């Protein structure tokens, strides 16, 4: 059995809503964390809103990280999202 890892981007004052978060300044430490996290992941569990945000941007990204991220199996928790024909979504 694998462990479940939860990662969130959240501001110091507890704001986790994407529309209210300030621009994130990406650095080498964050990149290493995300690279290591992705390397150890077998799938992603996403809510509908996060999935829709990712689906609107990540398929356009290129490079090793994007290729691994896009290829990862994604499970979507939603009562309103209509399944697409692909078994990868």
Short mmCIF file of N, CA and C in Angstrom, two decimals:
data_model
loop_
_atom_site.label_atom_id
_atom_site.label_comp_id
_atom_site.label_asym_id
_atom_site.label_seq_id
_atom_site.Cartn_x
_atom_site.Cartn_y
_atom_site.Cartn_z
N UNK A 1 0.84 -1.16 0.00
CA UNK A 1 0.00 0.00 0.00
C UNK A 1 0.89 1.24 0.00
N UNK A 2 0.53 2.21 -0.83
CA UNK A 2 1.30 3.45 -0.90
C UNK A 2 0.71 4.48 0.05
N UNK A 3 1.52 5.46 0.40
CA UNK A 3 1.03 6.51 1.27
C UNK A 3 0.38 7.62 0.44
N UNK A 4 -0.52 8.34 1.05
CA UNK A 4 -1.20 9.46 0.43
C UNK A 4 -0.47 10.73 0.84
N UNK A 5 -0.04 11.51 -0.15
CA UNK A 5 0.67 12.75 0.11
C UNK A 5 -0.24 13.90 -0.31
N UNK A 6 -0.44 14.85 0.59
CA UNK A 6 -1.28 16.01 0.30
C UNK A 6 -0.39 17.23 0.18
N UNK A 7 -0.54 17.95 -0.93
CA UNK A 7 0.21 19.17 -1.16
C UNK A 7 -0.77 20.28 -1.50
N UNK A 8 -0.62 21.41 -0.85
CA UNK A 8 -1.46 22.56 -1.12
C UNK A 8 -0.61 23.81 -1.22
N UNK A 9 -1.01 24.73 -2.09
CA UNK A 9 -0.45 26.06 -2.08
C UNK A 9 -1.41 26.90 -1.24
N UNK A 10 -0.89 27.45 -0.17
CA UNK A 10 -1.73 28.21 0.75
C UNK A 10 -0.93 29.39 1.28
N UNK A 11 -1.58 30.53 1.43
CA UNK A 11 -0.88 31.71 1.92
C UNK A 11 -0.68 31.61 3.43
N UNK A 12 0.18 32.45 3.97
CA UNK A 12 0.48 32.44 5.40
C UNK A 12 -0.78 32.69 6.22
N UNK A 13 -1.71 33.48 5.69
CA UNK A 13 -2.94 33.77 6.44
C UNK A 13 -4.06 32.77 6.14
N UNK A 14 -3.73 31.64 5.51
CA UNK A 14 -4.68 30.55 5.35
C UNK A 14 -5.54 30.59 4.10
N UNK A 15 -5.24 31.46 3.16
CA UNK A 15 -6.01 31.54 1.93
C UNK A 15 -5.53 30.46 0.97
N UNK A 16 -6.46 29.63 0.50
CA UNK A 16 -6.12 28.57 -0.44
C UNK A 16 -6.88 28.71 -1.74
N UNK A 17 -7.69 29.74 -1.89
CA UNK A 17 -8.47 29.95 -3.11
C UNK A 17 -7.57 30.51 -4.19
N UNK A 18 -7.56 29.88 -5.35
CA UNK A 18 -6.65 30.26 -6.42
C UNK A 18 -6.80 31.73 -6.82
N UNK A 19 -8.02 32.24 -6.80
CA UNK A 19 -8.24 33.63 -7.21
C UNK A 19 -7.67 34.62 -6.21
N UNK A 20 -7.48 34.21 -4.96
CA UNK A 20 -7.04 35.13 -3.92
C UNK A 20 -5.55 34.98 -3.56
N UNK A 21 -4.90 33.95 -4.08
CA UNK A 21 -3.49 33.77 -3.77
C UNK A 21 -2.65 34.78 -4.56
N UNK A 22 -1.67 35.39 -3.91
CA UNK A 22 -0.78 36.28 -4.66
C UNK A 22 0.09 35.45 -5.59
N UNK A 23 0.73 36.11 -6.52
CA UNK A 23 1.63 35.40 -7.43
C UNK A 23 2.68 34.65 -6.63
N UNK A 24 2.87 33.38 -6.97
CA UNK A 24 3.84 32.55 -6.27
C UNK A 24 5.21 32.78 -6.90
N UNK A 25 6.20 33.07 -6.07
CA UNK A 25 7.57 33.21 -6.55
C UNK A 25 8.23 31.85 -6.45
N UNK A 26 8.47 31.22 -7.61
CA UNK A 26 9.04 29.87 -7.66
C UNK A 26 10.53 29.96 -7.44
N UNK A 27 11.10 29.02 -6.67
CA UNK A 27 12.54 29.01 -6.45
C UNK A 27 13.07 27.58 -6.57
N UNK A 28 14.38 27.44 -6.47
CA UNK A 28 15.01 26.13 -6.65
C UNK A 28 14.57 25.11 -5.59
N UNK A 29 14.35 25.57 -4.36
CA UNK A 29 13.90 24.68 -3.29
C UNK A 29 12.51 24.12 -3.59
N UNK A 30 11.61 24.97 -4.08
CA UNK A 30 10.27 24.52 -4.44
C UNK A 30 10.34 23.56 -5.62
N UNK A 31 11.18 23.85 -6.60
CA UNK A 31 11.31 22.99 -7.76
C UNK A 31 11.80 21.60 -7.37
N UNK A 32 12.80 21.54 -6.48
CA UNK A 32 13.31 20.24 -6.03
C UNK A 32 12.22 19.46 -5.30
N UNK A 33 11.47 20.14 -4.44
CA UNK A 33 10.38 19.48 -3.71
C UNK A 33 9.37 18.89 -4.69
N UNK A 34 8.95 19.67 -5.68
CA UNK A 34 7.96 19.20 -6.65
C UNK A 34 8.53 18.08 -7.53
N UNK A 35 9.81 18.18 -7.91
CA UNK A 35 10.43 17.09 -8.69
C UNK A 35 10.45 15.79 -7.89
N UNK A 36 10.86 15.88 -6.63
CA UNK A 36 10.91 14.68 -5.78
C UNK A 36 9.51 14.12 -5.54
N UNK A 37 8.55 15.00 -5.29
CA UNK A 37 7.17 14.58 -5.06
C UNK A 37 6.60 13.87 -6.29
N UNK A 38 6.83 14.45 -7.45
CA UNK A 38 6.32 13.85 -8.68
C UNK A 38 6.98 12.51 -8.97
N UNK A 39 8.28 12.42 -8.71
CA UNK A 39 9.00 11.17 -8.94
C UNK A 39 8.47 10.03 -8.08
N UNK A 40 7.90 10.36 -6.91
CA UNK A 40 7.41 9.34 -5.99
C UNK A 40 5.90 9.12 -6.10
N UNK A 41 5.27 9.75 -7.08
CA UNK A 41 3.81 9.67 -7.21
C UNK A 41 3.39 8.62 -8.23
N UNK A 42 2.33 7.89 -7.89
CA UNK A 42 1.78 6.91 -8.80
C UNK A 42 0.50 7.39 -9.46
N UNK A 43 -0.12 8.41 -8.87
CA UNK A 43 -1.37 8.98 -9.40
C UNK A 43 -1.64 10.28 -8.65
N UNK A 44 -2.62 11.02 -9.15
CA UNK A 44 -3.03 12.26 -8.48
C UNK A 44 -4.52 12.16 -8.16
N UNK A 45 -4.90 12.67 -7.00
CA UNK A 45 -6.29 12.80 -6.61
C UNK A 45 -6.60 14.28 -6.57
N UNK A 46 -7.54 14.72 -7.41
CA UNK A 46 -7.84 16.14 -7.55
C UNK A 46 -9.33 16.39 -7.38
N UNK A 47 -9.65 17.55 -6.87
CA UNK A 47 -11.03 18.01 -6.91
C UNK A 47 -11.35 18.54 -8.30
N UNK A 48 -12.62 18.72 -8.59
CA UNK A 48 -13.03 19.16 -9.92
C UNK A 48 -12.41 20.49 -10.32
N UNK A 49 -12.44 21.48 -9.44
CA UNK A 49 -11.93 22.80 -9.79
C UNK A 49 -10.45 22.76 -10.10
N UNK A 50 -9.67 22.09 -9.25
CA UNK A 50 -8.23 21.98 -9.49
C UNK A 50 -7.97 21.23 -10.79
N UNK A 51 -8.71 20.15 -11.02
CA UNK A 51 -8.54 19.40 -12.26
C UNK A 51 -8.81 20.29 -13.47
N UNK A 52 -9.88 21.07 -13.44
CA UNK A 52 -10.21 21.93 -14.57
C UNK A 52 -9.15 23.00 -14.79
N UNK A 53 -8.58 23.53 -13.71
CA UNK A 53 -7.48 24.50 -13.84
C UNK A 53 -6.28 23.82 -14.49
N UNK A 54 -5.92 22.64 -13.97
CA UNK A 54 -4.78 21.91 -14.53
C UNK A 54 -5.02 21.54 -15.99
N UNK A 55 -6.21 21.03 -16.30
CA UNK A 55 -6.52 20.58 -17.66
C UNK A 55 -6.49 21.74 -18.65
N UNK A 56 -6.72 22.94 -18.16
CA UNK A 56 -6.69 24.11 -19.04
C UNK A 56 -5.30 24.64 -19.30
N UNK A 57 -4.31 24.20 -18.51
CA UNK A 57 -2.97 24.75 -18.69
C UNK A 57 -1.87 23.71 -18.89
N UNK A 58 -1.88 22.62 -18.13
CA UNK A 58 -0.76 21.69 -18.18
C UNK A 58 -0.55 20.98 -19.52
N UNK A 59 -1.59 20.61 -20.25
CA UNK A 59 -1.33 19.94 -21.54
C UNK A 59 -0.52 20.79 -22.52
N UNK A 60 -0.50 22.10 -22.32
CA UNK A 60 0.26 23.00 -23.20
C UNK A 60 1.72 23.11 -22.79
N UNK A 61 2.04 22.68 -21.57
CA UNK A 61 3.41 22.79 -21.06
C UNK A 61 4.30 21.72 -21.69
N UNK A 62 5.59 22.01 -21.75
CA UNK A 62 6.55 21.07 -22.32
C UNK A 62 7.71 20.87 -21.36
N UNK A 63 8.49 19.85 -21.61
CA UNK A 63 9.66 19.56 -20.79
C UNK A 63 9.45 18.31 -19.95
N UNK A 64 10.51 17.88 -19.29
CA UNK A 64 10.50 16.64 -18.53
C UNK A 64 9.43 16.64 -17.43
N UNK A 65 9.37 17.71 -16.63
CA UNK A 65 8.39 17.77 -15.55
C UNK A 65 6.98 17.72 -16.11
N UNK A 66 6.71 18.52 -17.12
CA UNK A 66 5.36 18.55 -17.72
C UNK A 66 5.00 17.20 -18.32
N UNK A 67 5.94 16.55 -18.97
CA UNK A 67 5.67 15.24 -19.56
C UNK A 67 5.29 14.22 -18.48
N UNK A 68 6.02 14.21 -17.37
CA UNK A 68 5.72 13.29 -16.27
C UNK A 68 4.39 13.65 -15.61
N UNK A 69 4.15 14.94 -15.41
CA UNK A 69 2.92 15.42 -14.78
C UNK A 69 1.71 15.05 -15.63
N UNK A 70 1.79 15.30 -16.92
CA UNK A 70 0.66 15.03 -17.82
C UNK A 70 0.40 13.54 -17.98
N UNK A 71 1.43 12.71 -17.87
CA UNK A 71 1.26 11.26 -18.04
C UNK A 71 0.72 10.58 -16.78
N UNK A 72 0.79 11.25 -15.64
CA UNK A 72 0.35 10.66 -14.38
C UNK A 72 -1.16 10.41 -14.38
N UNK A 73 -1.56 9.24 -13.91
CA UNK A 73 -2.97 8.91 -13.78
C UNK A 73 -3.62 9.89 -12.81
N UNK A 74 -4.81 10.40 -13.16
CA UNK A 74 -5.51 11.37 -12.33
C UNK A 74 -6.88 10.85 -11.96
N UNK A 75 -7.18 10.87 -10.66
CA UNK A 75 -8.50 10.53 -10.15
C UNK A 75 -9.17 11.84 -9.76
N UNK A 76 -10.39 12.05 -10.22
CA UNK A 76 -11.09 13.31 -9.99
C UNK A 76 -12.29 13.07 -9.06
N UNK A 77 -12.32 13.80 -7.95
CA UNK A 77 -13.45 13.74 -7.02
C UNK A 77 -14.45 14.82 -7.43
N UNK A 78 -15.59 14.38 -7.99
CA UNK A 78 -16.59 15.34 -8.46
C UNK A 78 -17.94 14.65 -8.60
N UNK A 79 -18.98 15.40 -8.31
CA UNK A 79 -20.34 14.90 -8.56
C UNK A 79 -20.93 15.54 -9.80
N UNK A 80 -20.21 16.52 -10.39
CA UNK A 80 -20.77 17.24 -11.53
C UNK A 80 -19.95 17.13 -12.81
N UNK A 81 -18.73 16.65 -12.75
CA UNK A 81 -17.89 16.54 -13.94
C UNK A 81 -18.31 15.35 -14.77
N UNK A 82 -18.50 15.55 -16.04
CA UNK A 82 -18.88 14.47 -16.94
C UNK A 82 -17.61 13.76 -17.41
N UNK A 83 -17.54 12.44 -17.28
CA UNK A 83 -16.34 11.71 -17.71
C UNK A 83 -16.09 11.88 -19.20
N UNK A 84 -14.83 12.01 -19.54
CA UNK A 84 -14.44 12.03 -20.95
C UNK A 84 -14.15 10.60 -21.36
N UNK A 85 -13.98 10.36 -22.63
CA UNK A 85 -13.75 9.02 -23.13
C UNK A 85 -12.43 8.41 -22.74
N UNK A 86 -11.47 9.22 -22.31
CA UNK A 86 -10.13 8.72 -22.03
C UNK A 86 -10.06 8.04 -20.66
N UNK A 87 -9.43 6.87 -20.57
CA UNK A 87 -9.25 6.21 -19.28
C UNK A 87 -8.21 6.93 -18.41
N UNK A 88 -7.49 7.91 -18.95
CA UNK A 88 -6.46 8.62 -18.19
C UNK A 88 -7.03 9.80 -17.42
N UNK A 89 -8.31 10.11 -17.57
CA UNK A 89 -8.90 11.26 -16.87
C UNK A 89 -9.98 10.82 -15.94
#
